[in-house]
mmCIF file of C-alpha atoms and ligand atoms in Angstrom:
data_model
loop_
_atom_site.group_PDB
_atom_site.id
_atom_site.type_symbol
_atom_site.label_atom_id
_atom_site.label_comp_id
_atom_site.label_asym_id
_atom_site.label_seq_id
_atom_site.Cartn_x
_atom_site.Cartn_y
_atom_site.Cartn_z
ATOM 1 C CA MET A 1 113.354 92.754 96.231
ATOM 2 C CA LEU A 2 111.191 94.941 94.056
ATOM 3 C CA ILE A 3 107.671 94.001 93.027
ATOM 4 C CA LYS A 4 105.736 95.062 89.956
ATOM 5 C CA ASP A 5 103.167 97.773 90.782
ATOM 6 C CA PHE A 6 99.525 96.766 90.572
ATOM 7 C CA GLU A 7 96.135 98.322 91.248
ATOM 8 C CA PHE A 8 93.013 96.912 92.863
ATOM 9 C CA THR A 9 89.620 98.186 93.949
ATOM 10 C CA LEU A 10 88.802 98.730 97.620
ATOM 11 C CA LYS A 11 85.482 97.635 99.146
ATOM 12 C CA ASP A 12 84.355 101.294 98.974
ATOM 13 C CA GLY A 13 85.131 101.535 95.241
ATOM 14 C CA ARG A 14 88.341 103.556 95.443
ATOM 15 C CA THR A 15 91.443 102.449 93.568
ATOM 16 C CA ALA A 16 94.540 101.466 95.535
ATOM 17 C CA ILE A 17 98.089 100.868 94.324
ATOM 18 C CA ILE A 18 100.434 98.297 95.822
ATOM 19 C CA ARG A 19 104.121 98.669 95.021
ATOM 20 C CA SER A 20 107.611 98.712 96.434
ATOM 21 C CA PRO A 21 108.464 101.826 98.466
ATOM 22 C CA LYS A 22 109.971 104.821 96.670
ATOM 23 C CA ASP A 23 111.751 107.920 97.971
ATOM 24 C CA GLU A 24 108.553 109.919 97.390
ATOM 25 C CA ASP A 25 106.884 107.759 100.089
ATOM 26 C CA ILE A 26 109.338 108.663 102.862
ATOM 27 C CA GLN A 27 107.249 111.390 104.514
ATOM 28 C CA GLY A 28 104.064 109.348 104.052
ATOM 29 C CA VAL A 29 105.638 106.339 105.745
ATOM 30 C CA LEU A 30 106.965 108.486 108.620
ATOM 31 C CA ASP A 31 103.456 109.938 109.116
ATOM 32 C CA TYR A 32 101.925 106.458 108.920
ATOM 33 C CA LEU A 33 104.369 105.035 111.499
ATOM 34 C CA TYR A 34 103.588 107.821 113.966
ATOM 35 C CA ILE A 35 99.814 107.940 113.492
ATOM 36 C CA SER A 36 99.231 104.180 113.384
ATOM 37 C CA SER A 37 101.166 103.733 116.651
ATOM 38 C CA GLY A 38 98.588 105.872 118.442
ATOM 39 C CA GLU A 39 95.541 104.253 116.847
ATOM 40 C CA THR A 40 95.847 100.755 118.310
ATOM 41 C CA ASP A 41 97.547 98.893 121.146
ATOM 42 C CA PHE A 42 98.218 96.038 118.741
ATOM 43 C CA ILE A 43 101.249 97.703 117.157
ATOM 44 C CA LEU A 44 104.445 97.181 119.156
ATOM 45 C CA ARG A 45 105.369 100.851 119.637
ATOM 46 C CA TYR A 46 103.967 104.071 121.043
ATOM 47 C CA PRO A 47 104.014 107.298 118.970
ATOM 48 C CA GLU A 48 106.766 108.873 121.086
ATOM 49 C CA GLU A 49 109.024 105.945 120.206
ATOM 50 C CA CYS A 50 108.829 106.943 116.544
ATOM 51 C CA THR A 51 111.324 109.790 116.998
ATOM 52 C CA LYS A 52 114.018 107.265 116.070
ATOM 53 C CA TYR A 53 112.584 107.105 112.533
ATOM 54 C CA THR A 54 114.072 109.753 110.229
ATOM 55 C CA ALA A 55 113.843 110.566 106.515
ATOM 56 C CA GLU A 56 117.446 109.479 106.052
ATOM 57 C CA GLY A 57 116.822 106.249 107.964
ATOM 58 C CA GLU A 58 113.751 105.438 105.873
ATOM 59 C CA LYS A 59 115.674 106.094 102.668
ATOM 60 C CA GLN A 60 118.390 103.681 103.785
ATOM 61 C CA LEU A 61 115.735 101.139 104.793
ATOM 62 C CA PHE A 62 113.951 101.381 101.410
ATOM 63 C CA ASP A 63 117.254 101.076 99.544
ATOM 64 C CA ARG A 64 118.276 98.049 101.605
ATOM 65 C CA ILE A 65 114.948 96.257 101.304
ATOM 66 C CA ASN A 66 114.501 97.018 97.600
ATOM 67 C CA THR A 67 117.915 95.549 96.767
ATOM 68 C CA ALA A 68 117.884 92.636 99.252
ATOM 69 C CA ASP A 69 117.264 89.074 98.064
ATOM 70 C CA ASN A 70 115.590 88.001 101.310
ATOM 71 C CA GLU A 71 113.097 90.749 102.117
ATOM 72 C CA THR A 72 110.395 92.824 100.469
ATOM 73 C CA MET A 73 108.261 95.736 101.632
ATOM 74 C CA LEU A 74 104.965 96.550 99.950
ATOM 75 C CA VAL A 75 103.295 99.907 100.433
ATOM 76 C CA CYS A 76 99.644 100.550 99.714
ATOM 77 C CA ILE A 77 98.784 103.998 98.327
ATOM 78 C CA VAL A 78 95.209 105.317 98.273
ATOM 79 C CA GLY A 79 94.502 108.729 96.749
ATOM 80 C CA GLY A 80 98.205 109.576 96.947
ATOM 81 C CA LYS A 81 98.396 108.748 100.677
ATOM 82 C CA VAL A 82 100.386 105.916 102.264
ATOM 83 C CA ALA A 83 97.640 103.725 103.768
ATOM 84 C CA GLY A 84 100.052 101.207 105.271
ATOM 85 C CA ASN A 85 102.618 98.604 104.471
ATOM 86 C CA CYS A 86 103.666 95.016 104.989
ATOM 87 C CA GLN A 87 106.917 93.167 104.928
ATOM 88 C CA ILE A 88 108.193 89.663 104.326
ATOM 89 C CA THR A 89 111.667 88.611 105.457
ATOM 90 C CA TRP A 90 113.523 85.350 105.480
ATOM 91 C CA SER A 91 116.948 84.237 106.590
ATOM 92 C CA ASN A 92 119.674 83.013 104.281
ATOM 93 C CA GLY A 93 120.835 80.519 106.930
ATOM 94 C CA ILE A 94 120.662 76.884 105.837
ATOM 95 C CA LYS A 95 118.754 75.826 108.959
ATOM 96 C CA THR A 96 116.159 78.632 108.911
ATOM 97 C CA ARG A 97 115.745 79.773 105.287
ATOM 98 C CA HIS A 98 112.522 77.723 105.046
ATOM 99 C CA ARG A 99 110.809 80.238 107.372
ATOM 100 C CA ALA A 100 109.498 83.627 106.210
ATOM 101 C CA HIS A 101 108.311 86.208 108.741
ATOM 102 C CA VAL A 102 105.559 88.660 107.797
ATOM 103 C CA ALA A 103 104.129 91.804 109.407
ATOM 104 C CA ILE A 104 101.466 94.334 108.406
ATOM 105 C CA ALA A 105 99.799 97.519 109.651
ATOM 106 C CA LEU A 106 97.472 100.080 108.102
ATOM 107 C CA LEU A 107 96.168 103.486 109.166
ATOM 108 C CA LYS A 108 92.800 103.129 110.889
ATOM 109 C CA GLU A 109 90.947 105.053 108.164
ATOM 110 C CA PHE A 110 91.887 102.219 105.790
ATOM 111 C CA TRP A 111 90.893 99.227 107.932
ATOM 112 C CA ASN A 112 88.214 96.824 106.670
ATOM 113 C CA LEU A 113 88.524 97.822 103.014
ATOM 114 C CA GLY A 114 90.230 94.642 101.829
ATOM 115 C CA ILE A 115 93.787 96.029 101.759
ATOM 116 C CA GLY A 116 95.091 93.484 104.283
ATOM 117 C CA THR A 117 93.627 90.642 102.239
ATOM 118 C CA ARG A 118 95.184 91.913 98.993
ATOM 119 C CA LEU A 119 98.574 92.534 100.632
ATOM 120 C CA PHE A 120 98.570 89.031 102.118
ATOM 121 C CA GLN A 121 97.696 87.478 98.750
ATOM 122 C CA GLU A 122 100.796 89.175 97.391
ATOM 123 C CA LEU A 123 102.984 88.120 100.334
ATOM 124 C CA ILE A 124 101.872 84.520 99.814
ATOM 125 C CA ARG A 125 102.646 84.768 96.079
ATOM 126 C CA ILE A 126 106.153 86.053 96.891
ATOM 127 C CA ALA A 127 106.727 83.241 99.394
ATOM 128 C CA GLU A 128 105.442 80.625 96.937
ATOM 129 C CA GLU A 129 107.932 81.809 94.320
ATOM 130 C CA ASN A 130 110.830 80.930 96.629
ATOM 131 C CA GLU A 131 111.217 77.163 96.708
ATOM 132 C CA ASN A 132 113.191 77.312 99.961
ATOM 133 C CA ILE A 133 110.243 78.789 101.890
ATOM 134 C CA LEU A 134 108.125 76.082 103.494
ATOM 135 C CA GLN A 135 106.238 78.186 106.016
ATOM 136 C CA MET A 136 105.165 81.764 106.727
ATOM 137 C CA GLU A 137 105.151 82.958 110.332
ATOM 138 C CA LEU A 138 103.693 85.927 112.236
ATOM 139 C CA ASP A 139 102.612 87.052 115.690
ATOM 140 C CA PHE A 140 99.572 88.949 116.905
ATOM 141 C CA VAL A 141 98.573 90.459 120.235
ATOM 142 C CA GLU A 142 95.703 89.081 122.314
ATOM 143 C CA GLY A 143 92.430 90.785 121.412
ATOM 144 C CA ASN A 144 93.361 91.673 117.830
ATOM 145 C CA SER A 145 90.367 89.863 116.387
ATOM 146 C CA ARG A 146 90.499 91.678 113.037
ATOM 147 C CA ALA A 147 94.088 90.614 112.424
ATOM 148 C CA ARG A 148 93.365 87.092 113.608
ATOM 149 C CA ALA A 149 90.361 86.846 111.246
ATOM 150 C CA LEU A 150 92.509 88.023 108.332
ATOM 151 C CA TYR A 151 95.320 85.595 109.116
ATOM 152 C CA GLU A 152 92.990 82.616 109.559
ATOM 153 C CA LYS A 153 91.279 83.518 106.278
ATOM 154 C CA MET A 154 94.715 83.446 104.609
ATOM 155 C CA GLY A 155 95.496 79.986 105.988
ATOM 156 C CA PHE A 156 97.500 80.716 109.156
ATOM 157 C CA LYS A 157 96.959 78.604 112.273
ATOM 158 C CA ILE A 158 97.822 79.421 115.894
ATOM 159 C CA THR A 159 100.851 77.423 117.025
ATOM 160 C CA GLY A 160 101.675 78.925 120.397
ATOM 161 C CA VAL A 161 101.261 81.653 122.955
ATOM 162 C CA LYS A 162 103.829 83.794 124.762
ATOM 163 C CA PRO A 163 102.227 84.848 128.047
ATOM 164 C CA ASP A 164 102.373 88.520 129.043
ATOM 165 C CA ALA A 165 104.571 89.368 126.061
ATOM 166 C CA ILE A 166 103.201 92.926 125.853
ATOM 167 C CA ARG A 167 102.972 95.394 128.732
ATOM 168 C CA LEU A 168 100.943 98.540 128.048
ATOM 169 C CA LYS A 169 101.642 101.878 129.778
ATOM 170 C CA ASP A 170 98.785 101.258 132.214
ATOM 171 C CA GLY A 171 100.367 97.979 133.267
ATOM 172 C CA ILE A 172 97.943 95.714 131.406
ATOM 173 C CA LEU A 173 99.694 92.579 130.232
ATOM 174 C CA LEU A 174 98.687 90.916 126.968
ATOM 175 C CA ASN A 175 99.624 87.561 125.493
ATOM 176 C CA GLU A 176 101.167 87.263 122.062
ATOM 177 C CA TYR A 177 100.105 84.452 119.740
ATOM 178 C CA SER A 178 102.294 82.840 117.078
ATOM 179 C CA MET A 179 100.787 81.643 113.809
ATOM 180 C CA VAL A 180 102.202 79.559 110.971
ATOM 181 C CA ARG A 181 100.984 79.011 107.423
ATOM 182 C CA LYS A 182 102.396 75.928 105.754
ATOM 183 C CA MET A 183 103.052 76.472 102.052
HETATM 184 C C1 COA B 201 94.816 93.905 110.934
HETATM 185 C C2 COA B 201 94.797 94.647 109.615
HETATM 186 C C3 COA B 201 96.167 94.555 108.941
HETATM 187 C C4 COA B 201 93.761 93.987 108.695
HETATM 188 O O1 COA B 201 93.757 94.625 107.443
HETATM 189 P P1 COA B 201 92.371 95.079 106.794
HETATM 190 O O2 COA B 201 92.669 95.709 105.492
HETATM 191 O O3 COA B 201 91.637 95.872 107.796
HETATM 192 O O4 COA B 201 91.701 93.645 106.568
HETATM 193 P P2 COA B 201 90.674 93.219 105.444
HETATM 194 O O5 COA B 201 89.694 94.328 105.215
HETATM 195 O O6 COA B 201 91.391 92.726 104.237
HETATM 196 O O7 COA B 201 90.010 91.956 106.125
HETATM 197 C C5 COA B 201 89.596 92.009 107.459
HETATM 198 C C6 COA B 201 88.682 90.827 107.683
HETATM 199 O O8 COA B 201 88.429 90.746 109.080
HETATM 200 C C7 COA B 201 87.025 90.834 109.316
HETATM 201 N N1 COA B 201 86.885 91.589 110.559
HETATM 202 C C8 COA B 201 86.893 92.925 110.703
HETATM 203 N N2 COA B 201 86.794 93.240 111.995
HETATM 204 C C9 COA B 201 86.725 92.081 112.679
HETATM 205 C C10 COA B 201 86.618 91.757 114.046
HETATM 206 N N3 COA B 201 86.575 92.707 114.996
HETATM 207 N N4 COA B 201 86.597 90.445 114.390
HETATM 208 C C11 COA B 201 86.653 89.479 113.451
HETATM 209 N N5 COA B 201 86.772 89.739 112.134
HETATM 210 C C12 COA B 201 86.797 91.026 111.759
HETATM 211 C C13 COA B 201 86.464 91.545 108.115
HETATM 212 O O9 COA B 201 85.118 91.219 107.913
HETATM 213 C C14 COA B 201 87.354 90.997 106.989
HETATM 214 O O10 COA B 201 86.948 89.716 106.590
HETATM 215 P P3 COA B 201 86.259 89.465 105.140
HETATM 216 O O11 COA B 201 87.217 89.980 104.136
HETATM 217 O O12 COA B 201 86.087 87.995 105.087
HETATM 218 O O13 COA B 201 85.004 90.255 105.161
HETATM 219 C C15 COA B 201 94.410 96.145 109.805
HETATM 220 O O14 COA B 201 93.123 96.220 110.306
HETATM 221 C C16 COA B 201 95.386 96.910 110.679
HETATM 222 O O15 COA B 201 96.355 97.447 110.198
HETATM 223 N N6 COA B 201 95.124 96.973 112.012
HETATM 224 C C17 COA B 201 95.973 97.717 112.946
HETATM 225 C C18 COA B 201 97.382 97.225 113.013
HETATM 226 C C19 COA B 201 97.437 95.760 113.289
HETATM 227 O O16 COA B 201 96.693 95.237 114.095
HETATM 228 N N7 COA B 201 98.359 95.088 112.586
HETATM 229 C C20 COA B 201 98.548 93.660 112.739
HETATM 230 C C21 COA B 201 99.478 93.407 113.845
HETATM 231 S S1 COA B 201 99.669 91.660 114.074
#
């Protein structure tokens, strides 16, 4: 699904654009995937695992998502740079089409500027427009207090915990929490 582009003002006064991904974003998204993976343990990949992402693969991904009827990606652009993205996906299956899954990540230089809040407002609007969707779901890793604060602010509540779901390179095990937002 495509969304209509819109602009908003960051907490530091800069203007940001939120829109569907375009071919011109491919290199920016590849850079963002690689860099963001090394900036936090709360993203589920390490930078060296990003070699599987290619320009051709991203183009196919953008084309698929932009034409799908059950998923949308939003990219946030600040000063011509891809600051991050988010995604909402739901199943077409009769038994599970009431559940939409969402995910988000931004480059560290763009944290705490209100982008996550604005992206989530848009994800919620998209979910609300689909009468089949009764709940939005996501997961976050133990210790990710910024993400948790954002999700609670947007109406998500913790519904469960998967113990030791994440194992870092140094062997540290972290729980993963599930959250649900009823529509
Ligand atoms: C988590 C993330 C998406 C949040 O987006 P963001 O643009 O930084 O969030 P916002 O600026 O819109 O809002 C963050 C809120 O958390 C609050 N906050 C910031 N740091 C916090 C902390 N350590 N503990 C609690 N709350 C915190 C902020 O005050 C703000 O609340 P407010 O708007 O009421 O003032 C972003 O920081 C990010 O990409 N992090 C790395 C990747 C990641 O963790 N992705 C999520 C995986 S589940």
